[in-house]
C-alpha positions in Angstrom: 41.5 92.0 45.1 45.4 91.2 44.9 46.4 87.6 46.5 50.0 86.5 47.3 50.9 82.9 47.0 53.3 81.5 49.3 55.0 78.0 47.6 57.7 76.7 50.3 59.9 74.4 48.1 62.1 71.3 49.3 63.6 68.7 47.2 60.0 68.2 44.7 61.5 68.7 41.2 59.3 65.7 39.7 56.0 67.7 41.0 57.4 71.2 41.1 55.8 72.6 37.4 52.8 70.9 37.8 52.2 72.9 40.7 53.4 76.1 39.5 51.8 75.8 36.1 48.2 75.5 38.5 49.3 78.6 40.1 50.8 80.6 37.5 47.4 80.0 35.1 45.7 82.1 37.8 47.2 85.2 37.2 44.0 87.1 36.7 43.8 87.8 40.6 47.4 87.4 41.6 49.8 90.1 43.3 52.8 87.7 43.7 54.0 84.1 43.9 56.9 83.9 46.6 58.8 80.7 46.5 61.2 79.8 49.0 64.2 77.5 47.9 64.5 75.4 51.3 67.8 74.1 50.9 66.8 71.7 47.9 69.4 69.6 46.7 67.7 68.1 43.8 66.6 70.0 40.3 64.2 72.0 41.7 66.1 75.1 42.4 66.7 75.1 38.4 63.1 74.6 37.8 62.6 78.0 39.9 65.0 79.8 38.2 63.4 79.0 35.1 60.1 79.6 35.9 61.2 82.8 37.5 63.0 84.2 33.8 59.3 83.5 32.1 57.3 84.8 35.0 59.4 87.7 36.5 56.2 90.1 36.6 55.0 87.7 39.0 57.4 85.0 40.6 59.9 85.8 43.4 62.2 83.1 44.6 64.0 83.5 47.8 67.1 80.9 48.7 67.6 79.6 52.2 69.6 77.3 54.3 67.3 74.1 54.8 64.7 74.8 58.1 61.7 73.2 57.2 58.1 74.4 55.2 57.5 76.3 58.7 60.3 78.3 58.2 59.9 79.1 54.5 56.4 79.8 54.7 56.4 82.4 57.4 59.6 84.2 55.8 57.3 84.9 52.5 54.2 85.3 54.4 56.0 87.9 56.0 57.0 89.8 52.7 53.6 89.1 51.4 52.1 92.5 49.9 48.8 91.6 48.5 45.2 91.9 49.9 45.0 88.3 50.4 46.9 85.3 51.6 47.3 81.7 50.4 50.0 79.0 50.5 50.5 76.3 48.1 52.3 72.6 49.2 54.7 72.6 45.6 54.1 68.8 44.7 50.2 69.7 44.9 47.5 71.2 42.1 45.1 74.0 42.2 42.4 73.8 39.8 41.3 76.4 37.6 39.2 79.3 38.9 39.7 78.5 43.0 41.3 81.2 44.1 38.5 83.9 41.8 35.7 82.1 43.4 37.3 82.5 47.0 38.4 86.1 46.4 35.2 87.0 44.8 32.9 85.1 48.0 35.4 87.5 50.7 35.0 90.4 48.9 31.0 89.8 49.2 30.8 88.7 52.8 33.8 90.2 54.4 35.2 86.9 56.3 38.4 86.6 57.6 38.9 83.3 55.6 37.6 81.4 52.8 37.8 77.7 53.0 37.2 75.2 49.1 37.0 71.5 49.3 39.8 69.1 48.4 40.6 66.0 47.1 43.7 63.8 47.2 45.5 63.2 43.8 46.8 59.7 43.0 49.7 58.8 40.8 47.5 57.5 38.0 45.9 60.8 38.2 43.2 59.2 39.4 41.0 61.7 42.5 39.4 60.5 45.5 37.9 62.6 48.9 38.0 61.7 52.6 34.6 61.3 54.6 35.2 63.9 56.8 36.1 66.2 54.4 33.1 65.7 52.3 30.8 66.0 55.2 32.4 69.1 56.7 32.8 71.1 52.9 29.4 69.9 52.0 27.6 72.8 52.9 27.9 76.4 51.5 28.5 78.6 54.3 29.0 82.9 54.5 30.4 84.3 57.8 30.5 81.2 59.8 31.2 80.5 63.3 33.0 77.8 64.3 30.0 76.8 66.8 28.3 76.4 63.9 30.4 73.5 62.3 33.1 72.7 65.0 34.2 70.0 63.1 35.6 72.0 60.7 38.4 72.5 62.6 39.9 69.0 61.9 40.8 70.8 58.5 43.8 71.5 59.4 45.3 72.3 55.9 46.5 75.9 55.2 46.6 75.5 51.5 43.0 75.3 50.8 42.2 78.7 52.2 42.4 82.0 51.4 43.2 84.7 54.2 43.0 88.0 54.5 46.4 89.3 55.0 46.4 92.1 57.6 43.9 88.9 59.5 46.8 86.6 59.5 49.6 89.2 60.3 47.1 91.3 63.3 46.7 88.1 65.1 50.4 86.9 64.8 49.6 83.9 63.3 52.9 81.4 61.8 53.7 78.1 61.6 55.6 76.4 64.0 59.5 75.9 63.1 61.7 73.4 62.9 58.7 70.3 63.1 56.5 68.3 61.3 52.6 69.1 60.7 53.1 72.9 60.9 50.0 73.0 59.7 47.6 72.1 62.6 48.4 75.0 65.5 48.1 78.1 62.6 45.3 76.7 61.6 43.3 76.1 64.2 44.4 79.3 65.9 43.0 81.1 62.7 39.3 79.3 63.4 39.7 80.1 66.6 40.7 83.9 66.3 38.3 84.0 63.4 34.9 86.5 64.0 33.8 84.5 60.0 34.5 82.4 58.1 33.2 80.9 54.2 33.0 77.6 52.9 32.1 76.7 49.4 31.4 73.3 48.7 33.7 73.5 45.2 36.8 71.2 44.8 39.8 73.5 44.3 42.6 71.8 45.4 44.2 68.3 44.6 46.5 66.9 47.3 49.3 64.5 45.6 49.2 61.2 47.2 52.8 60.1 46.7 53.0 56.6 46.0 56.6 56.1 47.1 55.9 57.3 50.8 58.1 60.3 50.6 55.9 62.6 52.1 55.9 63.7 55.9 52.1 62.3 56.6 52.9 59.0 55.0 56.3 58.2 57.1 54.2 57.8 60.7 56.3 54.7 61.7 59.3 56.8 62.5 59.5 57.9 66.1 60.9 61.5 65.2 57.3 61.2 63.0 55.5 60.9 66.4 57.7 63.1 68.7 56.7 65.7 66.4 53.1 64.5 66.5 52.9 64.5 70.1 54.2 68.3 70.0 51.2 69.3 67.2 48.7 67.3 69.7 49.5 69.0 72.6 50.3 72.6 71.3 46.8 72.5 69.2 44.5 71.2 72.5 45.8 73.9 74.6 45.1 76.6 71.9 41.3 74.7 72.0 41.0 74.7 75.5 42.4 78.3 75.7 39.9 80.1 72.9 37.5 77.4 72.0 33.9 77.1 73.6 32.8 73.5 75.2 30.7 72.9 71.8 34.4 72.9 69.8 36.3 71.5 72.7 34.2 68.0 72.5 34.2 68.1 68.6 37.7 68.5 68.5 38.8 65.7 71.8 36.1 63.2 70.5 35.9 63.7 66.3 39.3 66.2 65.2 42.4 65.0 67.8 41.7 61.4 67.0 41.3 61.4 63.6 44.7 59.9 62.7 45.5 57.8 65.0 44.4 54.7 62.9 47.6 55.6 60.5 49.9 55.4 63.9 47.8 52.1 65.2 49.6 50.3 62.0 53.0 51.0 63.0 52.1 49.8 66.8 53.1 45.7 65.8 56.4 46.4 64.8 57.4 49.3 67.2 60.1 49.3 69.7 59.3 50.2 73.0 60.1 54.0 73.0 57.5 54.3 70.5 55.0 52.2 72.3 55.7 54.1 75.2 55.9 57.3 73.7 52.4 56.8 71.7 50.8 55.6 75.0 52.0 58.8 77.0 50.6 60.5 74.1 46.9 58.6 74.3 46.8 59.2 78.5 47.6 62.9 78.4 45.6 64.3 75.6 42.4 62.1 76.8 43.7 60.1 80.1 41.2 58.4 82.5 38.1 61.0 82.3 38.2 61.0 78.6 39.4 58.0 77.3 39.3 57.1 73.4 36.8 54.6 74.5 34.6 57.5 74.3 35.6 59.1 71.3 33.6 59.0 68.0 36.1 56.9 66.4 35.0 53.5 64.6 34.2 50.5 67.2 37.6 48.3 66.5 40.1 52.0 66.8 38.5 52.9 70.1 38.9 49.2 71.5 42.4 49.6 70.1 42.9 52.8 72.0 41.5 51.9 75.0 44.3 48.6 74.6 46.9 50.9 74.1 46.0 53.0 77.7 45.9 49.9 79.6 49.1 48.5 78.6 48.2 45.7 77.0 50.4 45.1 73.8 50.1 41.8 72.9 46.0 42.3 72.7 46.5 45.7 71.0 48.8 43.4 68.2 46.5 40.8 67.8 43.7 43.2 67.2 45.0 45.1 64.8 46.3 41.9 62.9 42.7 41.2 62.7 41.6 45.0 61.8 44.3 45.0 59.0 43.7 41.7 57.3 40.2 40.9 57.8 37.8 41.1 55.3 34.9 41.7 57.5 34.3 43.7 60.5 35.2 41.6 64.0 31.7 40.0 64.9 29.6 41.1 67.6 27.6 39.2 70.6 24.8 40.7 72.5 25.3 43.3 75.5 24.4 41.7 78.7 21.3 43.3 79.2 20.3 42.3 75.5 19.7 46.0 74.7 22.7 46.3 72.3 25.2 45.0 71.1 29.1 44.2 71.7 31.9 43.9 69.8 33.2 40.2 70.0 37.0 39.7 71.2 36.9 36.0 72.8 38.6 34.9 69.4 41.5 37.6 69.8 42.1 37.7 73.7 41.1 36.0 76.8 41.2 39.0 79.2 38.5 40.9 79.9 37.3 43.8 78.5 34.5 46.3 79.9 31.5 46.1 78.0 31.1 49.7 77.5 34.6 49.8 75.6 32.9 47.5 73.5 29.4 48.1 73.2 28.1 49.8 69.6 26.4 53.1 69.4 22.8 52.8 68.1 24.0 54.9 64.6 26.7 52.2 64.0 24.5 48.9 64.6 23.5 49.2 60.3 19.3 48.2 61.3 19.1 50.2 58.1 20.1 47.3 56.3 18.6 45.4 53.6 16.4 42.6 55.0 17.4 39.4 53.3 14.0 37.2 54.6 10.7 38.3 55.9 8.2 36.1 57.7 5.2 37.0 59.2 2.0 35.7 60.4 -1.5 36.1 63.0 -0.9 34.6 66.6 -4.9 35.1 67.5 -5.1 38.6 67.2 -1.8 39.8 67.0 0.9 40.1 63.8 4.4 38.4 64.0 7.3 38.7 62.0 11.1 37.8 62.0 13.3 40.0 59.6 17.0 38.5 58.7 19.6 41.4 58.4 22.8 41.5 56.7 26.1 43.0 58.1 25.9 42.2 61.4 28.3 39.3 61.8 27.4 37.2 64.6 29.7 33.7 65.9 25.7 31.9 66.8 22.4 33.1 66.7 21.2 35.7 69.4 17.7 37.3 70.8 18.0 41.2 71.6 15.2 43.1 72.9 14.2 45.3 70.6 12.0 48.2 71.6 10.4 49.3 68.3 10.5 48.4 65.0 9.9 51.0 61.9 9.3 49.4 58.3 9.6 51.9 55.8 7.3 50.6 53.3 4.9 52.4 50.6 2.3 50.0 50.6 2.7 46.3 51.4 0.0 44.1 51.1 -0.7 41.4 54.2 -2.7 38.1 54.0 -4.9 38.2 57.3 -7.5 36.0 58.5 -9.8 38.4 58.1 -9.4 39.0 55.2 -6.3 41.4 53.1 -4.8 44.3 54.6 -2.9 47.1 53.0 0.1 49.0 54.8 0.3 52.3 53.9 4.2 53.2 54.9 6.4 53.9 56.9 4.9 51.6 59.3 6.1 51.4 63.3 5.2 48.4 65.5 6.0 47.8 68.7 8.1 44.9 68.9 9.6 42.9 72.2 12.6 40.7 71.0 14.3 40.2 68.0 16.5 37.2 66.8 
């Protein structure tokens, strides 16, 4: 089991031998390290070299006019030789013993791929992990389907996986050139082309959060930033809609595809109007009319904000997000009309209308499972009453919603009747018409 390690390197001399220490201290199961100079202009290219004189059993750099990680990456990917395939971003960290768990878990099941967990990496070295991730990574998994976790393909990272090399180079896969977030289209065409894949649940690779913005996914407020998003949008749905079943289709329109757009919502208030423009063309195409972000899985206030954004109207879009990005708490909600739900409340934020099902809260995001604050109860002739106070749902004035049943997960819970005391023996249903 040989592995080549492809480190595309641009202008990172204050992270570069952090990174290549992480990789270098894996040399157990490593074939190569190929690092491609991309035109730095900085120290790094003397931080290679040096590296290169102590490591020359193991480190190749290759120097090149500056074309971007794409470029680099598929030019060493190309003159990769070992068994197996990785690529390493060179301000990031692999942790000790990844890439021997991965190769040893391949060798077993025979996958095309192995995918580890991540965490992002934070300038006080401090770690921390994204929902998503941990939800989709949370599972150990041996030859996989995507139609068994569609979700996964919103990891869209190449760097913590490990490929089989004649996989990557039968099915042509490379990274596009000459944009940002190459990432996305090789990736999800390797899910897609995939017969397995692995997952272990294991941390193995810390992504550097750079605190000074430098980095490609932090500078979103730059139209180039979104052209080039657009292009990764669009060029990543059709390889969905072209190889992907209707299961990963849906998962990746109403979960993967929006996933971001909450970091390019914060750069709407201060936009010009290509960008608005631009960003709104973006929204109609990849979802449009039939499909609208209304519909999306995406948190109540970012598809409101979405579904703003499709119909044009900027100034609410603005003041909404004013409110998302300085509030403390979540915008209050009202009751649907038919007092079977409940509504997200905008009559503070904009006076034109807004369809209630744009609005309107999925039953998983209403929080019934909160903590009751207040219980009362008591006999009206023969039957039990009770009115339960719940946190988290912030409300302008008191409301009734109809409430079809009510489950009370109690052990036991011990009721004064008139006839006499009664023990409940949980968890405890009742059928319940209205709540307050």
């Amino acid at each position: 089991m040989s592995l080549s390690v492809v480190v595309p390197v641009h202008n990172v001399a204050p992270y570069l031998a952090e990174a290549l220490d992480s990789v270098l201290a894996q040399d157990d199961h490593l074939a190569e390290v190929i690092a491609v100079d991309d035109g730095s202009t900085d120290e790094s290219p003397a931080i290679l070299a040096s590296y290169a004189e102590r490591r020359p059993d193991l480190l190749r750099v290759i120097t090149t006019d500056n074309a971007g990680s794409g470029a680099a990456r598929n030019l060493a990917a190309g003159q990769a030789e070992g068994d197996y395939l990785t690529f390493v971003d060179p301000d990031d960290v692999v942790l000790p013993g990844t890439w021997g768990r991965m190769l040893e878990l391949l060798d077993r099941t025979g996958s095309d791929f192995a995918v580890c967990h991540f965490e992002r990496l934070h300038a006080d070295g401090g770690r921390s992990t994204l929902r998503w991730a941990d939800r989709v990574h949370a599972t150990p998994r041996e030859r996989a389907r995507l139609d068994d976790v569609p979700e996964i393909v919103g990891d869209v990272f190449c760097w913590n996986k490990v490929f089989r090399r004649d996989f990557w180079q039968d099915h042509g896969l490379a990274f596009p050139e000459g944009t940002r977030y190459q990432d996305q289209p090789a990736v999800t065409e390797a899910f897609l082309r995939s017969t397995a894949f692995d997952v272990t649940p294991e941390v193995g690779y810390l992504w550097r959060v750079r605190e000074d913005g430098s980095s490609v996914t932090q500078g979103r407020a730059e139209l180039g930033n979104l052209q080039d998003r657009v292009t990764t949008k669009r060029d990543t749905w059709n390889l969905v809609r072209e190889l992907g079943s209707p299961r990963v289709q849906e998962a990746f329109r109403d979960r993967v595809a929006p996933g971001d757009l909450h970091q390019f919502f914060a750069a709407l208030a201060d936009c010009d109007d290509d960008y608005w423009e631009l960003f709104r063309s973006m929204l109609l195409e990849l979802w449009g009319p039939e499909h609208s972000l209304a519909r999306t899985r995406l948190l109540p206030s970012h598809r409101l904000m979405g579904w703003l954004v499709e119909q044009d109207r900027r100034a609410d879009a603005t003041a909404l997000w004013g409110h998302v990005a300085s509030a403390t708490r979540p915008l209050p909600v009202r009751p649907t009309a038919d007092q079977q739900g409940l509504a997200l409340d905008t009559s503070a934020l904009f006076t034109d209308a807004v369809p209630e099902d744009v609005v309107r809260l999925r039953d998983d995001e209403i929080g019934w499972d909160a903590t009751a604050e207040e219980v009362r109860r008591g006999w009206r002739g023969h039957e039990l009453t009770g009115t339960v106070a719940v946190r988290r749902l912030g409300a302008r004035e008191p409301f009734r919603l109809k409430v079809r049943s009510l489950e009370a997960p109690v052990l036991t819970h011990r009721l004064d009747t008139p006839h006499g005391p009664v023990t409940l023996t949980g968890p405890v249903t009742l059928p319940t018409t209205e709540a307050r």
